[in-house]
Coordinates of C-alpha atoms in Angstrom, one line a residue:
L1 CA 33.6 111.4 -57.8
F2 CA 34.7 110.1 -61.3
G3 CA 31.9 112.0 -63.1
S4 CA 29.0 109.8 -62.1
A5 CA 25.8 111.4 -63.4
F6 CA 24.0 110.8 -60.1
Y7 CA 26.6 112.6 -58.1
I8 CA 26.8 115.5 -60.6
F9 CA 23.0 115.8 -60.5
M10 CA 22.9 115.6 -56.7
I11 CA 25.5 118.3 -56.2
R12 CA 23.9 120.5 -58.9
Q13 CA 20.5 120.3 -57.2
F14 CA 22.1 121.1 -53.9
Y15 CA 23.8 124.2 -55.4
L16 CA 20.5 125.3 -57.0
S17 CA 18.8 125.1 -53.6
L18 CA 21.2 127.6 -52.1
P19 CA 19.8 131.2 -51.7
R20 CA 21.1 133.5 -54.5
E21 CA 21.2 136.4 -52.0
L22 CA 24.3 134.9 -50.3
F23 CA 26.2 134.9 -53.6
E24 CA 25.0 138.5 -54.4
A25 CA 26.0 139.7 -51.0
A26 CA 29.5 138.2 -51.4
R27 CA 29.8 139.8 -54.8
V28 CA 28.8 143.2 -53.4
D29 CA 31.5 142.7 -50.7
G30 CA 34.1 142.3 -53.5
A31 CA 34.6 138.6 -53.6
S32 CA 35.8 137.0 -56.9
Y33 CA 33.9 134.1 -58.4
F34 CA 36.5 131.7 -56.9
G35 CA 36.2 133.4 -53.6
I36 CA 32.4 133.1 -53.6
W37 CA 32.7 129.4 -54.3
R38 CA 35.5 128.9 -51.7
H39 CA 34.1 130.9 -48.9
V40 CA 30.3 130.7 -49.5
A41 CA 29.2 127.8 -51.6
L42 CA 31.8 125.1 -50.6
P43 CA 31.1 125.4 -46.8
L44 CA 27.4 125.2 -47.5
T45 CA 27.7 122.1 -49.6
R46 CA 29.8 120.2 -47.1
N47 CA 27.0 117.8 -46.2
A48 CA 26.2 117.0 -49.8
L49 CA 29.9 116.4 -50.5
I50 CA 30.2 114.0 -47.6
V51 CA 27.1 112.1 -48.7
V52 CA 28.6 111.8 -52.2
F53 CA 31.9 110.6 -50.6
I54 CA 30.0 107.9 -48.5
F55 CA 28.1 106.7 -51.6
E56 CA 31.3 106.6 -53.8
F57 CA 33.3 104.9 -51.0
K58 CA 30.6 102.2 -50.7
A59 CA 30.4 101.7 -54.5
S60 CA 34.2 101.5 -54.8
W61 CA 34.6 99.3 -51.8
T62 CA 32.1 96.7 -52.9
D63 CA 33.0 96.7 -56.6
L64 CA 33.8 93.2 -57.7
L65 CA 33.4 93.3 -61.5
K66 CA 36.3 95.7 -62.4
P67 CA 38.9 93.9 -60.2
L68 CA 37.5 90.5 -61.5
I69 CA 38.3 91.7 -65.1
Y70 CA 41.5 93.5 -64.6
L71 CA 43.4 91.7 -61.8
Y72 CA 45.1 88.4 -62.3
D73 CA 47.8 88.5 -59.7
S74 CA 46.5 87.5 -56.2
Q75 CA 48.9 90.0 -54.6
L76 CA 46.9 92.9 -56.2
Y77 CA 43.4 91.7 -55.3
T78 CA 41.0 94.1 -53.7
L79 CA 39.1 92.9 -50.7
P80 CA 35.9 91.9 -52.6
R81 CA 38.0 90.1 -55.2
G82 CA 39.9 88.4 -52.4
L83 CA 36.7 87.4 -50.8
K84 CA 35.5 85.9 -54.1
A85 CA 38.8 84.0 -54.3
L86 CA 38.3 82.8 -50.7
L87 CA 34.8 81.7 -51.6
D88 CA 36.1 79.8 -54.6
Q89 CA 38.9 78.2 -52.5
F90 CA 36.7 77.1 -49.5
G91 CA 33.6 76.4 -51.4
Q92 CA 34.8 73.9 -54.0
G93 CA 34.7 70.2 -53.7
G94 CA 32.3 69.2 -51.0
E95 CA 31.3 71.0 -47.9
M96 CA 31.2 74.8 -47.9
Q97 CA 33.2 76.2 -45.0
W98 CA 30.8 79.0 -44.1
E99 CA 32.6 80.0 -40.9
I100 CA 35.7 81.2 -42.8
V101 CA 33.7 82.9 -45.6
L102 CA 31.4 84.7 -43.2
A103 CA 34.2 85.8 -40.9
A104 CA 36.0 87.3 -43.8
S105 CA 32.8 89.0 -45.0
V106 CA 32.4 90.6 -41.6
I107 CA 36.0 91.8 -41.6
V108 CA 35.6 93.3 -45.1
T109 CA 32.5 95.3 -44.1
I110 CA 34.1 96.9 -41.0
P111 CA 35.7 99.8 -42.9
M112 CA 32.3 100.6 -44.5
I113 CA 30.6 100.6 -41.2
I114 CA 33.2 102.9 -39.7
I115 CA 33.0 105.4 -42.6
F116 CA 29.2 105.4 -42.3
F117 CA 29.2 106.1 -38.6
L118 CA 31.8 108.9 -39.0
G119 CA 29.7 110.5 -41.8
Q120 CA 26.2 109.7 -40.4
R121 CA 25.8 113.1 -38.7
Y122 CA 26.5 115.0 -42.0
F123 CA 24.3 112.5 -43.9
M124 CA 21.4 113.2 -41.6
E125 CA 22.0 116.9 -41.7
G126 CA 22.0 116.9 -45.4
I127 CA 18.6 115.0 -45.4
A128 CA 17.2 117.4 -42.8
T129 CA 18.2 120.6 -44.6
S130 CA 17.5 119.5 -48.1
G131 CA 13.7 120.2 -47.7
L132 CA 14.0 123.6 -46.1
K133 CA 13.1 126.7 -48.1
G134 CA 14.4 130.1 -47.0

């Protein structure tokens, strides 16, 4: 999560939407604060945490600026940085070889598509349950 203000705000708002009666009932049953968080709050926030994971994975996967600044060795390049190097290599001096660049772009986006499809159910459940009041 790396302390992004958006993610912190989103998780906080999700926690505030949880009914207080659940926490009070767990406290009456003798649960500690950690037990309440682990057995009550954490399972209820699974959808929100998966949405944060999907957003953070997408942001990290497509980040070009940090690797562009920090990485000088081509063996350490991340995929977006490698794609930029590929674009620089095949796009200089004459004709742009779009076939190579676009094929590499499709390959780079495959993991993001897989992660989204795996988390889509939780993403949609989080959207559907966020507007409910109990």
